Amino acid sequence: MTTRKVNTLVIGSGAAGLAAALRLKTLGVHDLLLLTEGLRRGTSINTGSDKQTYYKLGIYGAEPDSPELLAQTFFDGGSVHGDTALVEAALSVRCFMNLVNLGVPFPCDCYGQYAGYKTDHDPKRRATSCGPYTSREMCLALIRAVRAAGVEIAEQRTVAELIRVGNRAAGAIAWNEECKAFETVFAENTVFAVGGPGGLYASSVYPAGHLGAIGLALKAGAEAQGLPESQFGLASTKFRWNVSGTYMQVLPRFLSTAADGRGDEREFLLDHFKDAGRMNSMIFLKGYQWPFDVRKVPDGSSMIDLLVHEETAVKGRRVFLDFRSNTGGLDFAQLSEEARVYLEKSGACFGTPLERLRKMNPGAIDLYRDHNIDLATEPLEIAVCAQHNNGGLAADIWYRSTTLDHFFPIGEVNGSHGVCRPGGSALNAGQVGAFRAAEYIANRCRTETLDLAAAEKAAELLLSSLRDRLHGNRDWRADRREFQQRMTRYGGHLRPVSQLRGAADEARRLVDEMYREGYPESDTLHAIANFQLAFAHWIYLEAIAFQADCGVGSRGSGAMLDEAGKPIPENPVYRGFVENIRYDGGSVHVGWVPCRPIPRPEGWFETVWEEYRNGSIYGAL
Ligand SMILES: Cc1cc2nc3c(=O)[nH]c(=O)nc-3n(C[C@H](O)[C@H](O)[C@H](O)COP(=O)(O)OP(=O)(O)OC[C@H]3O[C@@H](n4cnc5c(N)ncnc54)[C@H](O)[C@@H]3O)c2cc1C
């Protein structure tokens, strides 16, 4: 088995991991390895949306903005730590301009000003975009830069275990898919950038190959926060893509059919809305109110998510968007003023949804054509899907894990967002985390403190347990189906409170069985994923069940349902607290901590300068 030792190991090459590797190299951390399933893997390079958003500090014209105002917006999402919010605001411009300078084509005007638009949960016009593939553009620019900087990259590696010695991280054991063998990388520092939990849900808009790996860190004892806070919304399933923005604003026809996808075709939204003008106005709003939001039911646009869910999950039917004809006897005069004016201004009060889409956003049609779906000849199947986890691993203002020393969770696997977040702030947070972790490592973690002999012993134990689990005969597909369906049924946008404890117990049972019985060696790659995903699904369900037991109620994208299936109202007190959860090798510890406030330091220049010069900005030695 190959074994090596580096100062810093970066796991994952999405927008966050790439940025961290580049920044580390720039800051002189040369003993560095970027280890990844592949440069073309993960969410950032494989996903996007109608207009994929990057959220940053407002820097256009005379509209005032400041780090503190932006931090306040992050903080207002609820269950957010104010100090992290301030960091993500303060580094926003620096990280954004870094991407601009690397060649990411964010649009500016002839004076060089970066214009913005309003996104969800955004009081100002701070959002920007390069079009449907913003995060891919970021990755492509970062990959060029990482290569030019000479960062060592190991692809086709899937981390199977994180090595822990005492209270610290010590590297990772990875499966090398090229050589079909395990290898060990010991590391003084581990930057963990494995993305969101894409493999957890049956209904998911994460790219099909992206599974995530938060379970590895949870099992190793890294504390998590805000795990129940995720985003769910309408997405196409044959090719996974959010049907947000113009896909909704052109007012497609919502059809449901029998399970065969053909028979018993119905415009099911009309049963609920009765009034076609109101129904079409709600469809329009769904364009920029994309995530399911408990505040937007029963009278708002999220009612559409519920009705789609009822057709698919409850009645076992299938739901499609049809762009070839208008819905419910469309009359533009009957639309809400907002929808009518928007369509009038866009010159789109005519024709079919497809003709309007061709006028307003032709690229949206090409996008599906590029994935072998022709909106002119076929309807588009959709479902309510998991899209993003606002929670994740817990860390301090330098993105150091709160329980595992020398371990830096960044990107989507870091849970800095709360109940809701402005659209686009995930990409900002990933870049900020990368900068901060790299800066901390470069300034504080270059010397070798790892007890290598102890790390080798820990790795041997992990490896032998892992190998034992690869002589079983469980069916990885059946297990994956089981935990994904459990997550969609109990941890999705609808959460039946009385059944959550049972779901968490069932999750634990599955984990025990899988670890006891194992999978065939020929399924090693799938087995590695299942072990950590199943572990994660147990911890997520524990976190959700605990939230329900505390009476937090419905909030964000998660509706807690009573016995009658009605959403339980939110107890807003909990917006002032963050839910922490940790596994200690035997049991789970879960509880609330009050949100740390937004710091408001005086900012006296001489003092800041001194603290910067003497390094006390990194905390006590
Ligand atoms: C449809 C959709 C639309 C979105 N739209 C927006 C938007 O408009 N604005 C916004 O801000 N955010 C958006 N997001 C969220 C955002 O895209 C992600 O949060 C972000 O791209 C995650 O970046 P990351 O670097 O953390 O992870 P990823 O890009 O997912 O990268 C993770 C990396 O880790 C690697 N990896 C994972 N597990 C292992 C393992 N075990 N071993 C080795 N390597 C591993 C992967 O291969 C990959 O290289 C959207 C997400 C989706 C799904």
JSON list of N, CA and C in Angstrom, two decimals, residues 58-66 69 109 113-115 124-125:
[
{"chain": "A", "resi": 58, "resn": "GLY", "atom": "N", "xyz": [-22.27, 44.60, -2.39]},
{"chain": "A", "resi": 58, "resn": "GLY", "atom": "CA", "xyz": [-22.66, 45.51, -3.47]},
{"chain": "A", "resi": 58, "resn": "GLY", "atom": "C", "xyz": [-21.52, 46.48, -3.78]},
{"chain": "A", "resi": 59, "resn": "ILE", "atom": "N", "xyz": [-21.12, 46.55, -5.04]},
{"chain": "A", "resi": 59, "resn": "ILE", "atom": "CA", "xyz": [-20.00, 47.44, -5.41]},
{"chain": "A", "resi": 59, "resn": "ILE", "atom": "C", "xyz": [-20.34, 48.22, -6.67]},
{"chain": "A", "resi": 60, "resn": "TYR", "atom": "N", "xyz": [-21.63, 48.56, -6.84]},
{"chain": "A", "resi": 60, "resn": "TYR", "atom": "CA", "xyz": [-22.03, 49.27, -8.05]},
{"chain": "A", "resi": 60, "resn": "TYR", "atom": "C", "xyz": [-22.61, 50.64, -7.70]},
{"chain": "A", "resi": 61, "resn": "GLY", "atom": "N", "xyz": [-22.20, 51.65, -8.46]},
{"chain": "A", "resi": 61, "resn": "GLY", "atom": "CA", "xyz": [-22.82, 52.98, -8.38]},
{"chain": "A", "resi": 61, "resn": "GLY", "atom": "C", "xyz": [-22.82, 53.56, -6.98]},
{"chain": "A", "resi": 62, "resn": "ALA", "atom": "N", "xyz": [-23.91, 54.22, -6.63]},
{"chain": "A", "resi": 62, "resn": "ALA", "atom": "CA", "xyz": [-23.97, 54.94, -5.36]},
{"chain": "A", "resi": 62, "resn": "ALA", "atom": "C", "xyz": [-24.71, 54.16, -4.29]},
{"chain": "A", "resi": 63, "resn": "GLU", "atom": "N", "xyz": [-25.15, 52.95, -4.63]},
{"chain": "A", "resi": 63, "resn": "GLU", "atom": "CA", "xyz": [-25.93, 52.18, -3.65]},
{"chain": "A", "resi": 63, "resn": "GLU", "atom": "C", "xyz": [-25.03, 51.77, -2.48]},
{"chain": "A", "resi": 64, "resn": "PRO", "atom": "N", "xyz": [-25.32, 52.23, -1.25]},
{"chain": "A", "resi": 64, "resn": "PRO", "atom": "CA", "xyz": [-24.39, 51.95, -0.15]},
{"chain": "A", "resi": 64, "resn": "PRO", "atom": "C", "xyz": [-24.44, 50.49, 0.30]},
{"chain": "A", "resi": 65, "resn": "ASP", "atom": "N", "xyz": [-23.27, 49.98, 0.66]},
{"chain": "A", "resi": 65, "resn": "ASP", "atom": "CA", "xyz": [-23.19, 48.64, 1.23]},
{"chain": "A", "resi": 65, "resn": "ASP", "atom": "C", "xyz": [-21.94, 48.60, 2.10]},
{"chain": "A", "resi": 66, "resn": "SER", "atom": "N", "xyz": [-21.83, 47.61, 2.96]},
{"chain": "A", "resi": 66, "resn": "SER", "atom": "CA", "xyz": [-20.65, 47.50, 3.83]},
{"chain": "A", "resi": 66, "resn": "SER", "atom": "C", "xyz": [-20.59, 46.07, 4.34]},
{"chain": "A", "resi": 69, "resn": "LEU", "atom": "N", "xyz": [-23.32, 45.44, 6.86]},
{"chain": "A", "resi": 69, "resn": "LEU", "atom": "CA", "xyz": [-24.68, 45.30, 6.30]},
{"chain": "A", "resi": 69, "resn": "LEU", "atom": "C", "xyz": [-24.86, 43.93, 5.65]},
{"chain": "A", "resi": 109, "resn": "ASP", "atom": "N", "xyz": [-19.67, 46.94, -16.44]},
{"chain": "A", "resi": 109, "resn": "ASP", "atom": "CA", "xyz": [-20.05, 47.95, -17.43]},
{"chain": "A", "resi": 109, "resn": "ASP", "atom": "C", "xyz": [-18.80, 48.62, -18.01]},
{"chain": "A", "resi": 113, "resn": "GLN", "atom": "N", "xyz": [-17.56, 48.76, -13.53]},
{"chain": "A", "resi": 113, "resn": "GLN", "atom": "CA", "xyz": [-18.38, 48.50, -12.33]},
{"chain": "A", "resi": 113, "resn": "GLN", "atom": "C", "xyz": [-19.12, 47.17, -12.47]},
{"chain": "A", "resi": 114, "resn": "TYR", "atom": "N", "xyz": [-19.17, 46.44, -11.36]},
{"chain": "A", "resi": 114, "resn": "TYR", "atom": "CA", "xyz": [-19.85, 45.13, -11.38]},
{"chain": "A", "resi": 114, "resn": "TYR", "atom": "C", "xyz": [-21.30, 45.29, -10.93]},
{"chain": "A", "resi": 115, "resn": "ALA", "atom": "N", "xyz": [-22.19, 45.23, -11.91]},
{"chain": "A", "resi": 115, "resn": "ALA", "atom": "CA", "xyz": [-23.62, 45.42, -11.64]},
{"chain": "A", "resi": 115, "resn": "ALA", "atom": "C", "xyz": [-24.17, 44.19, -10.92]},
{"chain": "A", "resi": 124, "resn": "LYS", "atom": "N", "xyz": [-30.72, 43.96, -1.16]},
{"chain": "A", "resi": 124, "resn": "LYS", "atom": "CA", "xyz": [-30.05, 44.88, -2.09]},
{"chain": "A", "resi": 124, "resn": "LYS", "atom": "C", "xyz": [-29.80, 44.15, -3.40]},
{"chain": "A", "resi": 125, "resn": "ARG", "atom": "N", "xyz": [-29.07, 44.78, -4.30]},
{"chain": "A", "resi": 125, "resn": "ARG", "atom": "CA", "xyz": [-28.79, 44.11, -5.58]},
{"chain": "A", "resi": 125, "resn": "ARG", "atom": "C", "xyz": [-27.35, 43.62, -5.56]}
]
